[in-house]
Amino acid sequence: MKQRMVIAMAMTIEPEFLLADEMPSHSDIQSGYSFSSRCTKYMDKYLKEKPKLKQIAANYLNACHLF
């Protein structure tokens, strides 16, 4: 559910942060940020740290290193 919220937020707030490619299978998810292989704004810390979930508006949550 949280992943869908993040994707929905990216589509409505910042179109340049849209995720490309297919979602990895559950067995292929890396440690750290699970969208690191699909993020166009990739940074090395994605492999080490999972971003914290933050409230960015009244009804919106986001888990991204860039926010």
Tab-separated table of C-alpha atoms in Angstrom:
chain	number	residue	atom	x	y	z
A	1	MET	CA	0.000	0.000	0.000
A	2	LYS	CA	2.800	2.452	0.858
A	3	GLN	CA	4.437	1.879	-2.547
A	4	ARG	CA	1.208	2.769	-4.324
A	5	MET	CA	0.958	5.973	-2.293
A	6	VAL	CA	4.496	6.992	-3.262
A	7	ILE	CA	3.862	6.264	-6.941
A	8	ALA	CA	0.583	8.190	-6.848
A	9	MET	CA	2.348	11.133	-5.214
A	10	ALA	CA	5.075	11.157	-7.860
A	11	MET	CA	2.482	11.224	-10.617
A	12	THR	CA	0.497	14.091	-9.128
A	13	ILE	CA	3.223	16.319	-7.702
A	14	GLU	CA	6.481	15.862	-9.627
A	15	PRO	CA	6.097	14.185	-13.051
A	16	GLU	CA	9.898	14.125	-13.530
A	17	PHE	CA	10.113	11.594	-10.673
A	18	LEU	CA	8.046	8.940	-12.426
A	19	LEU	CA	9.458	5.445	-12.086
A	20	ALA	CA	10.493	3.618	-15.232
A	21	ASP	CA	10.587	-0.073	-16.076
A	22	GLU	CA	8.821	-2.938	-14.342
A	23	MET	CA	8.627	-3.443	-10.607
A	24	PRO	CA	11.192	-6.028	-9.411
A	25	SER	CA	9.957	-9.366	-8.143
A	26	HIS	CA	9.908	-9.913	-4.388
A	27	SER	CA	13.011	-12.104	-4.646
A	28	ASP	CA	14.970	-9.370	-6.501
A	29	ILE	CA	14.319	-6.447	-4.155
A	30	GLN	CA	17.617	-4.984	-2.953
A	31	SER	CA	18.439	-3.743	0.502
A	32	GLY	CA	17.970	-0.033	1.043
A	33	TYR	CA	15.544	1.763	-1.242
A	34	SER	CA	13.401	-0.771	-3.118
A	35	PHE	CA	12.903	1.558	-6.119
A	36	SER	CA	16.645	2.216	-6.625
A	37	SER	CA	16.831	0.221	-9.866
A	38	ARG	CA	13.962	2.245	-11.394
A	39	CYS	CA	14.574	5.773	-10.097
A	40	THR	CA	15.846	8.346	-12.613
A	41	LYS	CA	17.357	10.394	-9.753
A	42	TYR	CA	19.436	7.464	-8.435
A	43	MET	CA	22.095	8.124	-5.772
A	44	ASP	CA	24.573	5.692	-4.188
A	45	LYS	CA	22.958	6.066	-0.773
A	46	TYR	CA	19.842	4.334	-2.168
A	47	LEU	CA	21.679	1.014	-1.792
A	48	LYS	CA	22.493	1.692	1.866
A	49	GLU	CA	19.549	3.615	3.291
A	50	LYS	CA	15.828	3.194	3.056
A	51	PRO	CA	14.187	6.650	2.982
A	52	LYS	CA	12.000	7.578	5.931
A	53	LEU	CA	8.277	8.022	5.415
A	54	LYS	CA	7.431	11.724	5.818
A	55	GLN	CA	4.169	13.611	5.785
A	56	ILE	CA	4.480	16.332	3.124
A	57	ALA	CA	0.880	17.573	3.127
A	58	ALA	CA	-2.330	16.989	5.067
A	59	ASN	CA	-3.178	13.678	3.378
A	60	TYR	CA	0.105	12.825	1.641
A	61	LEU	CA	3.065	10.707	2.733
A	62	ASN	CA	6.337	10.332	0.853
A	63	ALA	CA	9.401	8.121	1.246
A	64	CYS	CA	12.095	9.668	-0.937
A	65	HIS	CA	15.655	10.853	-0.278
A	66	LEU	CA	14.983	13.966	-2.377
A	67	PHE	CA	12.144	15.351	-0.246
